[in-house]
Coordinates of C-alpha atoms in Angstrom, one line a residue:
Chain E
M1 CA 10.9 -40.9 -19.2
T2 CA 11.4 -40.5 -15.5
R3 CA 11.6 -36.9 -15.7
V4 CA 8.7 -36.6 -17.9
S5 CA 6.6 -38.8 -15.5
A6 CA 7.7 -36.7 -12.6
L7 CA 6.7 -33.5 -14.3
A8 CA 3.5 -35.1 -15.4
A9 CA 2.8 -36.0 -11.9
V10 CA 3.2 -32.4 -10.8
C11 CA 0.5 -31.4 -13.2
L12 CA -1.7 -34.4 -12.9
F13 CA -1.6 -35.0 -9.2
G14 CA -0.8 -31.6 -7.7
I15 CA -2.9 -29.7 -10.0
S16 CA -6.5 -30.7 -9.4
S17 CA -7.7 -28.8 -12.4
A18 CA -6.1 -27.6 -15.5
H19 CA -6.6 -23.9 -15.8
A20 CA -4.5 -20.9 -15.9
L21 CA -5.1 -19.7 -12.5
P22 CA -3.0 -18.7 -9.5
R23 CA -4.9 -21.3 -7.4
M24 CA -3.3 -24.0 -9.6
S25 CA 0.2 -22.8 -8.9
L26 CA -0.4 -22.5 -5.2
T27 CA -2.1 -25.9 -4.6
A28 CA 0.4 -27.7 -6.9
G29 CA 3.5 -25.9 -5.8
S30 CA 4.6 -25.5 -9.4
P31 CA 5.3 -22.5 -11.5
C32 CA 3.0 -21.5 -14.5
I33 CA 5.7 -22.7 -17.0
T34 CA 5.1 -26.2 -15.9
C35 CA 2.0 -26.2 -18.0
H36 CA 2.1 -23.0 -19.9
T37 CA 4.3 -21.9 -22.8
N38 CA 4.5 -18.4 -21.3
P39 CA 6.3 -18.4 -18.0
A40 CA 3.7 -15.8 -16.9
G41 CA 0.8 -18.1 -17.7
G42 CA -2.1 -17.3 -20.0
T43 CA -3.2 -18.8 -23.2
G44 CA -0.8 -21.3 -24.7
R45 CA -0.2 -24.6 -23.0
N46 CA 2.6 -27.0 -23.4
E47 CA 2.0 -30.8 -23.7
L48 CA 1.9 -31.3 -20.0
G49 CA -0.7 -28.6 -19.6
F50 CA -2.7 -30.1 -22.5
E51 CA -2.4 -33.5 -20.8
S52 CA -3.5 -32.2 -17.4
M53 CA -6.6 -30.3 -18.7
N54 CA -7.5 -33.3 -20.9
Q55 CA -8.1 -35.3 -17.7
V56 CA -10.5 -32.9 -16.0
G57 CA -14.2 -32.9 -16.5
L58 CA -17.3 -34.3 -14.8
W59 CA -17.8 -36.3 -18.0
R60 CA -15.3 -37.4 -20.7
Y61 CA -16.4 -37.3 -24.3
G62 CA -16.4 -41.0 -24.4
D63 CA -19.0 -41.1 -21.6
L64 CA -21.4 -39.2 -23.9
G65 CA -20.7 -41.3 -27.0
L66 CA -18.6 -38.6 -28.5
D67 CA -15.3 -40.4 -28.7
F68 CA -14.2 -38.5 -31.8
L69 CA -13.9 -35.4 -29.7
D70 CA -11.4 -37.0 -27.3
A71 CA -8.2 -35.3 -28.3
E72 CA -5.0 -37.3 -27.9
R73 CA -2.5 -34.5 -28.0
H74 CA -2.2 -31.0 -29.4
T75 CA 1.3 -31.2 -30.6
I76 CA 2.0 -31.4 -34.2
A77 CA 5.1 -33.3 -35.4
G78 CA 6.4 -33.0 -31.8
R79 CA 7.3 -29.4 -32.2
V80 CA 4.2 -27.3 -32.7
E81 CA 1.7 -26.7 -30.0
V82 CA -1.6 -25.2 -30.8
G83 CA -4.4 -24.1 -28.5
Y84 CA -7.0 -21.5 -27.9
D85 CA -9.2 -19.8 -25.3
F86 CA -12.8 -18.9 -25.9
R87 CA -15.1 -17.1 -23.3
L88 CA -18.7 -16.0 -23.4
L89 CA -20.2 -14.2 -20.6
V90 CA -23.9 -13.7 -19.7
A91 CA -24.2 -10.6 -17.4
R92 CA -26.1 -7.4 -16.8
L93 CA -24.1 -5.1 -19.0
G94 CA -24.0 -1.5 -17.6
Q95 CA -24.6 0.3 -14.5
L96 CA -27.6 1.1 -12.3
T97 CA -29.4 4.3 -12.9
A98 CA -32.3 5.8 -11.1
T99 CA -35.1 8.3 -11.8
A100 CA -38.1 9.5 -9.8
D101 CA -41.7 9.0 -10.6
E102 CA -44.3 11.7 -10.2
S103 CA -44.7 11.0 -6.5
G104 CA -41.0 11.2 -6.0
E105 CA -40.6 7.4 -5.6
K106 CA -37.2 6.3 -6.6
I107 CA -37.2 3.9 -9.7
V108 CA -34.0 2.0 -10.2
Q109 CA -33.3 0.8 -13.7
V110 CA -31.4 -2.4 -13.9
P111 CA -29.5 -3.3 -17.1
D112 CA -30.8 -6.3 -18.9
Y113 CA -28.7 -9.5 -19.2
A114 CA -26.7 -9.5 -22.4
L115 CA -24.5 -12.2 -24.1
I116 CA -20.9 -10.7 -24.2
P117 CA -18.2 -12.4 -26.2
M118 CA -15.1 -11.9 -24.1
Q119 CA -12.2 -13.7 -25.6
F120 CA -11.2 -15.7 -28.6
Q121 CA -7.5 -16.2 -28.5
P122 CA -5.8 -18.9 -30.7
S123 CA -2.2 -19.6 -29.8
V124 CA 0.7 -21.4 -31.3
A125 CA 4.2 -22.4 -30.0
I126 CA 7.0 -23.8 -32.1
Q127 CA 10.0 -25.6 -30.4
F128 CA 12.7 -24.9 -33.0
T129 CA 15.6 -26.3 -30.9
D130 CA 16.0 -27.5 -27.4
W131 CA 16.6 -23.9 -26.3
L132 CA 14.6 -21.9 -28.6
K133 CA 10.7 -21.7 -28.7
V134 CA 8.7 -19.1 -30.6
Y135 CA 5.2 -18.5 -29.3
G136 CA 2.3 -16.1 -30.0
S137 CA -1.4 -15.5 -29.7
Y138 CA -3.9 -13.3 -31.4
T139 CA -7.1 -11.8 -30.0
P140 CA -9.7 -10.2 -32.4
G141 CA -12.1 -7.7 -31.0
P142 CA -15.7 -7.4 -31.5
K143 CA -15.3 -5.1 -34.6
T144 CA -12.3 -6.9 -36.2
L145 CA -14.3 -8.6 -38.8
S146 CA -17.0 -6.0 -39.5
D147 CA -14.6 -3.1 -39.8
G148 CA -11.6 -5.0 -41.1
V149 CA -9.5 -3.7 -38.2
V150 CA -6.6 -5.8 -37.3
C151 CA -6.3 -4.7 -33.7
D152 CA -9.7 -3.8 -32.2
N153 CA -9.1 -3.4 -28.5
V154 CA -11.8 -3.1 -26.0
F155 CA -9.7 -1.7 -23.3
P156 CA -7.2 1.2 -23.6
G157 CA -3.8 -0.3 -23.5
Q158 CA -5.0 -3.7 -24.5
E159 CA -2.9 -5.5 -27.0
C160 CA -4.4 -7.8 -29.7
F161 CA -1.4 -10.1 -29.9
E162 CA 1.7 -11.4 -28.1
A163 CA 4.7 -12.9 -29.9
A164 CA 7.9 -13.8 -28.4
L165 CA 11.2 -15.7 -28.9
Q166 CA 11.9 -17.7 -25.7
F167 CA 15.4 -18.9 -24.9
E168 CA 15.6 -21.6 -22.3
S169 CA 18.5 -23.7 -21.3
P170 CA 18.9 -25.7 -18.1
G171 CA 20.8 -23.7 -15.4
L172 CA 20.6 -20.5 -17.3
P173 CA 18.1 -17.6 -17.0
L174 CA 15.2 -17.9 -19.3
V175 CA 15.0 -15.0 -21.7
R176 CA 12.0 -14.0 -23.8
M177 CA 11.8 -11.1 -26.2
G178 CA 9.2 -9.7 -28.4
K179 CA 5.7 -8.4 -27.6
I180 CA 5.4 -9.7 -24.1
Q181 CA 3.5 -8.9 -20.9
P182 CA 6.1 -8.2 -18.2
S183 CA 5.7 -9.9 -14.9
I184 CA 3.5 -7.7 -12.7
G185 CA 2.1 -9.0 -9.5
I186 CA 0.1 -12.3 -10.0
R187 CA -1.4 -12.6 -13.4
L188 CA -5.2 -13.2 -13.1
D189 CA -7.6 -14.6 -15.8
D190 CA -10.4 -12.4 -14.6
H191 CA -10.2 -9.0 -16.4
T192 CA -12.8 -7.6 -14.0
A193 CA -10.5 -7.9 -11.0
Y194 CA -9.8 -4.4 -9.5
I195 CA -6.3 -5.1 -8.2
R196 CA -4.6 -3.2 -11.2
G197 CA -7.7 -1.2 -12.1
D198 CA -8.8 2.3 -11.3
A199 CA -11.9 3.0 -9.2
A200 CA -12.2 6.4 -11.1
N201 CA -12.4 4.6 -14.4
R202 CA -13.5 1.0 -14.0
S203 CA -13.6 0.4 -17.8
G204 CA -10.0 1.7 -18.1
P205 CA -7.7 -0.4 -16.0
I206 CA -4.0 0.5 -15.5
I207 CA -2.9 -2.9 -16.7
A208 CA -5.4 -4.0 -19.4
P209 CA -6.3 -7.7 -20.1
N210 CA -3.7 -9.1 -22.5
Y211 CA -1.4 -6.1 -21.9
A212 CA 1.8 -6.5 -23.8
E213 CA 4.7 -4.3 -24.9
W214 CA 7.7 -4.7 -27.2
G215 CA 10.5 -5.6 -25.0
A216 CA 12.5 -8.4 -23.2
E217 CA 12.3 -10.2 -19.9
T218 CA 14.6 -12.5 -18.2
M219 CA 13.6 -15.0 -15.4
Y220 CA 16.0 -16.7 -13.1
H221 CA 14.7 -19.6 -11.1
P222 CA 17.9 -21.1 -9.6
V223 CA 16.2 -22.9 -6.7
S224 CA 12.7 -24.0 -6.2
W225 CA 12.0 -21.4 -3.5
F226 CA 13.3 -18.3 -5.3
R227 CA 12.5 -16.7 -8.7
V228 CA 13.3 -13.2 -10.0
E229 CA 12.3 -11.5 -13.2
A230 CA 13.5 -8.3 -14.8
A231 CA 12.1 -6.6 -17.9
V232 CA 12.6 -3.7 -20.1
V233 CA 9.8 -2.7 -22.5
K234 CA 8.8 0.2 -24.7
P235 CA 5.6 1.6 -22.8
D236 CA 3.3 2.4 -25.8
N237 CA 0.3 0.6 -24.5
L238 CA 1.0 1.9 -21.0
D239 CA 1.0 5.3 -22.6
E240 CA -2.4 4.7 -24.2
A241 CA -3.8 3.5 -20.9
L242 CA -2.6 6.4 -18.8
N243 CA -2.7 9.2 -21.3
G244 CA -5.2 8.1 -24.0
V245 CA -7.8 10.5 -22.8
S246 CA -5.8 13.2 -21.0
E247 CA -2.2 13.5 -20.0
T248 CA -1.8 12.0 -16.6
A249 CA 1.7 10.5 -16.6
D250 CA 5.0 11.7 -18.0
L251 CA 6.5 8.3 -19.2
G252 CA 10.1 7.6 -20.2
A253 CA 11.3 6.0 -23.3
V254 CA 11.2 2.7 -21.6
A255 CA 9.5 1.0 -18.7
Y256 CA 11.3 -1.2 -16.2
G257 CA 9.8 -4.2 -14.6
G258 CA 11.0 -6.4 -11.8
R259 CA 9.4 -9.1 -9.7
I260 CA 11.0 -11.2 -6.9
S261 CA 9.3 -14.2 -5.4
F262 CA 10.1 -16.5 -2.6
L263 CA 8.2 -19.8 -2.9
P264 CA 9.1 -22.0 0.1
Q265 CA 7.4 -25.4 0.2
L266 CA 6.8 -26.8 3.6
E267 CA 6.4 -30.5 4.3
F268 CA 5.2 -32.3 7.4
G269 CA 5.3 -36.0 8.0
G270 CA 4.9 -38.7 5.3
E271 CA 7.6 -40.9 3.8
I272 CA 10.3 -39.6 1.6
E273 CA 10.5 -41.3 -1.9
T274 CA 14.0 -42.1 -2.8
E275 CA 15.6 -41.7 -6.3
A276 CA 15.4 -45.4 -6.7
G277 CA 11.7 -45.4 -5.9
D278 CA 11.2 -42.7 -8.4
D279 CA 13.0 -44.8 -11.1
D280 CA 10.7 -47.6 -10.5
F281 CA 7.6 -45.3 -10.9
D282 CA 6.4 -47.0 -14.1
D283 CA 7.0 -50.6 -13.1
D284 CA 6.0 -51.1 -9.5
F285 CA 2.2 -51.4 -9.9
D286 CA 1.7 -53.6 -6.9
A287 CA 3.7 -51.6 -4.4
S288 CA 1.8 -49.6 -1.7
P289 CA 2.1 -45.9 -2.4
P290 CA 4.3 -44.2 0.2
A291 CA 2.5 -42.0 2.7
K292 CA 2.3 -38.5 1.3
P293 CA 3.6 -35.7 3.4
T294 CA 1.4 -32.8 4.1
V295 CA 2.6 -30.1 1.8
I296 CA 2.1 -26.4 2.2
N297 CA 3.0 -24.2 -0.7
T298 CA 3.6 -20.6 -0.1
W299 CA 4.7 -17.5 -2.0
V300 CA 5.5 -14.0 -1.0
G301 CA 6.9 -11.5 -3.2
A302 CA 6.7 -8.0 -4.8
S303 CA 6.9 -6.4 -8.2
L304 CA 7.6 -3.0 -9.5
F305 CA 6.7 -1.6 -12.9
A306 CA 7.8 1.9 -13.5
S307 CA 8.4 4.5 -16.3
G308 CA 9.1 8.2 -15.9
D309 CA 6.7 9.5 -13.3
F310 CA 4.6 6.4 -13.3
N311 CA 5.1 3.5 -10.9
L312 CA 3.1 0.5 -10.0
V313 CA 4.1 -1.4 -6.9
T314 CA 2.5 -4.8 -6.0
G315 CA 3.0 -7.0 -3.0
F316 CA 1.5 -10.5 -2.9
V317 CA 1.3 -13.5 -0.5
G318 CA -0.3 -16.8 -0.8
V319 CA -0.5 -20.2 0.9
G320 CA -2.0 -23.4 -0.5
G321 CA -1.9 -27.1 0.0
H322 CA -2.4 -30.4 -1.9
G323 CA -5.8 -30.8 -0.4
G324 CA -7.0 -28.3 -2.9
W325 CA -7.3 -25.2 -0.8
E326 CA -5.5 -21.9 -1.2
V327 CA -5.7 -18.3 0.2
R328 CA -3.9 -15.4 -1.3
A329 CA -3.7 -11.6 -1.0
E330 CA -2.4 -8.9 -3.1
V331 CA -2.0 -5.1 -2.6
S332 CA -1.1 -2.7 -5.4
R333 CA -0.4 1.0 -5.4
S334 CA 0.3 3.3 -8.3
E335 CA 1.0 6.9 -8.8
R336 CA 1.6 9.1 -11.8
T337 CA 2.5 12.8 -12.6
T338 CA -0.7 14.3 -11.8
T339 CA -2.6 13.5 -8.6
H340 CA -4.0 10.2 -9.5
E341 CA -3.1 7.5 -7.0
T342 CA -4.6 4.1 -6.8
L343 CA -4.4 1.8 -3.8
N344 CA -6.1 -1.5 -4.4
A345 CA -6.3 -4.8 -2.4
M346 CA -7.6 -8.2 -3.0
V347 CA -8.1 -11.3 -0.8
A348 CA -9.1 -14.6 -2.5
A349 CA -9.6 -18.1 -1.4
S350 CA -10.6 -21.3 -3.1
Y351 CA -11.3 -24.9 -2.3
T352 CA -11.2 -27.7 -4.9
P353 CA -12.9 -30.7 -3.4
V354 CA -12.9 -32.6 -6.8
D355 CA -10.9 -31.8 -9.9
W356 CA -13.8 -30.7 -11.9
L357 CA -15.3 -28.3 -9.3
S358 CA -13.8 -25.5 -7.4
L359 CA -15.4 -23.0 -5.1
G360 CA -13.9 -19.6 -4.9
L361 CA -14.4 -16.3 -2.9
R362 CA -12.8 -13.0 -3.6
A363 CA -13.1 -9.7 -1.9
E364 CA -11.6 -6.5 -3.5
R365 CA -11.2 -2.9 -2.5
A366 CA -10.1 -0.2 -4.9
R367 CA -9.5 3.5 -4.1
T368 CA -8.4 6.3 -6.4
T369 CA -7.5 9.6 -5.3
T370 CA -7.4 12.4 -7.9
D371 CA -7.1 16.2 -7.4
R372 CA -11.0 16.3 -7.9
D373 CA -12.1 13.7 -5.5
E374 CA -11.6 10.1 -4.0
R375 CA -13.4 7.3 -5.8
R376 CA -14.0 3.9 -4.3
A377 CA -15.2 0.6 -5.6
D378 CA -15.5 -2.7 -3.6
Q379 CA -16.2 -6.0 -5.2
Y380 CA -17.2 -9.4 -3.7
V381 CA -17.3 -12.4 -5.9
A382 CA -18.4 -16.0 -5.1
S383 CA -17.8 -18.4 -7.9
L384 CA -18.0 -21.9 -9.0
E385 CA -15.6 -23.4 -11.6
F386 CA -17.5 -26.3 -13.1
F387 CA -15.5 -28.4 -15.6
L388 CA -18.3 -30.2 -17.4
L389 CA -16.0 -31.8 -20.0
P390 CA -12.2 -31.7 -20.8
G391 CA -11.8 -28.1 -22.1
V392 CA -15.4 -27.0 -21.2
E393 CA -15.9 -24.9 -18.1
L394 CA -19.0 -23.2 -16.7
R395 CA -18.3 -20.5 -14.3
P396 CA -21.4 -19.2 -12.4
E397 CA -20.6 -16.3 -10.2
Y398 CA -22.4 -13.9 -7.9
R399 CA -20.8 -10.4 -8.0
L400 CA -21.6 -7.5 -5.6
V401 CA -20.1 -4.2 -6.5
E402 CA -20.6 -1.2 -4.2
T403 CA -19.4 2.4 -5.0
E404 CA -20.1 5.6 -3.4
S405 CA -23.3 6.0 -5.5
S406 CA -24.8 2.5 -5.7
R407 CA -24.9 -1.1 -4.7
F408 CA -25.3 -3.7 -7.5
G409 CA -25.3 -7.4 -7.1
H410 CA -26.2 -10.0 -9.6
A411 CA -25.4 -13.5 -11.0
V412 CA -23.3 -13.9 -14.1
I413 CA -22.2 -17.0 -15.9
Q414 CA -19.2 -17.6 -18.1
L415 CA -18.7 -20.3 -20.6
H416 CA -14.9 -20.9 -21.2
T417 CA -13.7 -23.5 -23.6
F418 CA -10.0 -24.1 -24.2
F419 CA -7.5 -26.5 -25.8
Chain O
M1 CA -4.2 -41.5 -6.0
D2 CA -5.0 -44.8 -7.8
Q3 CA -1.8 -46.0 -9.3
D4 CA -3.3 -49.1 -10.8
R5 CA -5.3 -46.9 -13.4
R6 CA -3.0 -46.0 -16.2
R7 CA -3.4 -45.0 -19.8
G8 CA -1.8 -46.5 -22.7
D9 CA 1.1 -44.0 -22.7
G10 CA 1.8 -44.8 -19.0
L11 CA 0.5 -41.6 -17.6
P12 CA -1.9 -42.3 -14.7
V13 CA -5.6 -41.5 -14.7
I14 CA -6.3 -39.4 -11.7
D15 CA -9.9 -39.9 -11.2
A16 CA -12.7 -42.3 -11.8
P17 CA -16.0 -41.6 -13.6
P18 CA -18.3 -39.4 -11.6
T19 CA -20.1 -41.0 -8.6
R20 CA -23.7 -40.5 -7.9
R21 CA -22.6 -38.1 -5.1
Q22 CA -20.6 -36.1 -7.6
L23 CA -23.4 -36.0 -10.1
L24 CA -25.9 -34.9 -7.4
C25 CA -23.4 -32.2 -6.4
G26 CA -23.1 -31.1 -9.9
L27 CA -26.8 -31.0 -10.4
G28 CA -27.2 -29.1 -7.0
C29 CA -24.7 -26.6 -8.1
A30 CA -26.6 -26.1 -11.4
V31 CA -29.9 -25.6 -9.7
V32 CA -28.4 -23.0 -7.3
A33 CA -26.7 -21.3 -10.2
S34 CA -30.0 -21.1 -12.1
Q35 CA -31.7 -19.4 -9.2
L36 CA -29.0 -16.8 -8.8
P37 CA -30.5 -14.4 -11.5
G38 CA -33.4 -13.7 -9.2
C39 CA -31.1 -12.5 -6.6
T40 CA -30.3 -9.0 -8.0
I41 CA -29.5 -6.3 -5.5
A42 CA -30.0 -2.9 -7.0
E43 CA -29.7 0.2 -4.9
V44 CA -28.9 3.7 -6.0
F45 CA -28.0 6.0 -3.1
G46 CA -29.4 9.6 -2.8
D47 CA -32.9 11.2 -2.6
T48 CA -35.2 12.0 -5.5
A49 CA -36.5 15.4 -4.6
G50 CA -36.0 18.1 -7.3
Q51 CA -33.6 20.8 -6.3
A52 CA -32.0 24.0 -7.5
V53 CA -28.4 23.7 -6.5
S54 CA -25.9 26.5 -6.4
F55 CA -22.2 26.4 -7.3
N56 CA -19.3 28.8 -7.4
V57 CA -16.3 28.3 -9.5
A58 CA -14.2 29.7 -6.6
D59 CA -15.1 26.6 -4.8
A60 CA -12.4 23.8 -4.9
E61 CA -14.7 21.3 -6.5
F62 CA -15.7 23.7 -9.4
T63 CA -12.5 25.5 -10.1
A64 CA -12.1 23.5 -13.4
L65 CA -15.0 25.7 -14.5
D66 CA -12.8 28.7 -14.5
D67 CA -11.2 27.5 -17.7
L68 CA -12.9 27.3 -21.1
N69 CA -14.1 23.6 -21.7
G70 CA -13.4 22.8 -18.0
M71 CA -15.7 20.2 -16.4
A72 CA -16.9 19.4 -13.0
A73 CA -19.0 16.8 -11.4
L74 CA -22.1 17.6 -9.3
D75 CA -24.5 15.1 -7.5
V76 CA -28.0 16.2 -6.8
G77 CA -29.6 13.3 -5.0
I78 CA -29.8 10.3 -7.3
R79 CA -28.9 12.5 -10.3
K80 CA -25.2 12.8 -11.5
I81 CA -24.7 16.0 -13.3
L82 CA -21.8 17.1 -15.5
L83 CA -21.1 20.8 -15.5
I84 CA -19.2 22.2 -18.5
R85 CA -17.8 25.7 -19.2
R86 CA -18.9 25.9 -22.8
N87 CA -17.8 29.4 -23.4
E88 CA -17.0 32.6 -21.4
A89 CA -20.5 33.3 -20.5
E90 CA -22.1 29.8 -20.4
V91 CA -22.0 26.9 -18.1
I92 CA -24.1 23.8 -19.2
A93 CA -25.3 20.9 -17.3
L94 CA -25.8 17.4 -18.8
D95 CA -26.6 14.0 -17.3
R96 CA -23.3 12.3 -16.4
I97 CA -24.6 8.8 -17.2
C98 CA -24.1 7.8 -20.8
S99 CA -27.4 6.6 -22.4
H100 CA -25.6 3.6 -24.1
L101 CA -24.4 1.4 -21.3
Q102 CA -24.7 3.8 -18.4
C103 CA -21.0 4.5 -18.1
E104 CA -20.4 7.4 -15.8
M105 CA -18.8 10.2 -17.7
I106 CA -16.3 11.2 -15.1
P107 CA -14.9 14.7 -16.1
G108 CA -11.8 14.4 -18.2
V109 CA -11.6 10.7 -17.6
I110 CA -14.6 9.1 -19.3
G111 CA -16.5 12.2 -20.3
I112 CA -14.5 14.4 -22.7
W113 CA -15.7 17.9 -23.9
E114 CA -14.3 18.3 -27.5
N115 CA -15.5 20.1 -30.6
D116 CA -18.4 21.6 -28.7
G117 CA -19.7 18.2 -27.8
L118 CA -19.5 15.5 -25.2
R119 CA -17.8 12.2 -25.9
C120 CA -18.2 9.2 -23.6
V121 CA -14.9 7.3 -23.8
C122 CA -16.4 4.0 -22.9
H123 CA -17.8 3.3 -26.4
N124 CA -17.5 6.6 -28.1
S125 CA -21.1 8.0 -27.9
R126 CA -21.1 11.6 -28.7
F127 CA -23.7 14.2 -27.5
S128 CA -24.4 17.7 -28.4
A129 CA -24.5 20.6 -25.9
E130 CA -28.2 20.1 -25.7
G131 CA -27.9 16.4 -24.9
A132 CA -28.9 15.0 -28.3
L133 CA -27.2 11.9 -29.4
V134 CA -24.9 13.0 -32.3
A135 CA -23.0 9.7 -32.9
P136 CA -23.8 6.4 -31.3
P137 CA -21.2 3.6 -30.9
T138 CA -20.7 1.6 -34.1
G139 CA -23.4 -0.9 -34.5
D140 CA -25.4 0.3 -31.5
T141 CA -28.2 2.8 -30.9
G142 CA -28.7 5.0 -28.0
G143 CA -30.7 7.9 -26.8
P144 CA -30.2 11.4 -25.8
I145 CA -29.0 12.4 -22.2
E146 CA -30.9 14.9 -20.2
A147 CA -29.8 18.6 -20.2
F148 CA -30.5 20.7 -17.2
A149 CA -31.2 24.4 -17.0
V150 CA -28.3 26.5 -15.7
E151 CA -28.2 30.1 -14.6
F152 CA -24.6 31.4 -14.6
D153 CA -23.1 34.8 -13.8
A154 CA -19.6 35.0 -15.3
S155 CA -18.7 38.1 -13.4
T156 CA -19.2 36.5 -10.0
G157 CA -18.7 32.8 -11.0
E158 CA -21.9 31.9 -9.3
G159 CA -24.5 29.7 -10.9
T160 CA -27.5 27.5 -10.2
V161 CA -28.5 24.2 -11.6
Y162 CA -32.1 23.3 -11.8
V163 CA -32.7 19.5 -11.4
G164 CA -36.3 18.3 -11.4
V165 CA -37.6 21.7 -10.8
D166 CA -38.3 24.7 -13.2
A167 CA -35.8 27.6 -13.5
T168 CA -37.1 30.7 -11.8

């Protein structure tokens, strides 16, 4: 119970919100697997993840007289965890175009706002034994029902499902095998981010949302400040992403991935809780809480994902504190057989003054050099993550995108519900 | 942290019901968010004057036109043009912006010339060599894309595209 309480405290106190975001890991100083089934994060939350998000919202369902919607838990028989993510986006879908009227005056056509279903992804995880878990999720596409297609992917290289066996035992490396997403840089929940995109083809990122391949990955996290992952996968979806239109990369039979992360946590001041104090956690209601130290979480690391003539190198650094602030940066470079090099960078910061509201800023720069020309795309995003109710998030954003031919800024809003 | 507030299973509750300040903050955010749609910035760079623009397949940016089905991009002010070597004697010019969702049909990346037609990879719109919409994306409609007059001399590799002006 003590251990469960301590882990719960990591999620409930350290994480001021309950969403699969890098900012959560940085502000809490805990890895994604603390709250997610998949050690890389994403859809599929464990009981602690569920409990943490079940506490976050401007209102609770009970406040609105909807007590029947207050979920107690999402685990069935203590072994089966179910969940989902659902996202709707309202945005101007398309790009700017311009014509000239009879007098030669420029007329810019702005795309209309459209309602865009982004994601519906149910997930399940079954804990067979203490050391074996099976998890998976499925993402139908916009034409799945109408055309009867099982996998209807929007982006080249996107996968409609993930499914893995996950072996985990204390002191030993975690191993997962199946249809998995290898650890590449920092996994984001925003598929419009340019960091692993392509300025020459903004609708065809190198690593698509829900990218996954058949293969295996092992993660070793021997001490809190160090983690390493290594993966071997069959790069079928990578092949579709890079060579679906025209051959640009001579890939090998397998792709290799590796990520190394240093995660030192710095503490200043405060009183140190003893083991005995920790054991009394549930009983000592009247005691004054010990003064908290100032905690600064950091990470710095790099990843490599390569196959044949293709390689994608990413470096990342981040710093965050329990005060709800974090700043991080990521740089990603890729090259392939033909002259098609990408060099992308991102700086992001967020502040979470209360658990149901987070303010974020992000600046991105993408450059792609091909044998034809160089393409650029810069994106600036200001966002609010507004958790109205447990599992209901509104995310208004203002996005400004500038390319060599246009500048386009507009507001979008995303509805995200999850369980 | 308020350690006195705990739920039945012993897990602590981390925050109280929203205060008036929090509610006002939330309402303020909602008001700001609702006003953002009016803040659209829309600029397309380039001038609008009609022009006759020359090209030569010997130039680096047009060498792809040396090959049958080769494609090259040409910007004429605000207009984005796709040049395509349709056959030995003919180079055609089509609008590079897809009529469906305005994807830019970057040569060989998003715009693919196949079966004597142009396919936009974004959502699989297909256009004829004259710019007519042959096949819209499933469940969608779309319109044609503009075709521009081209004079091309295969013996010299020189050509001229007429954008917004009549061919001589």
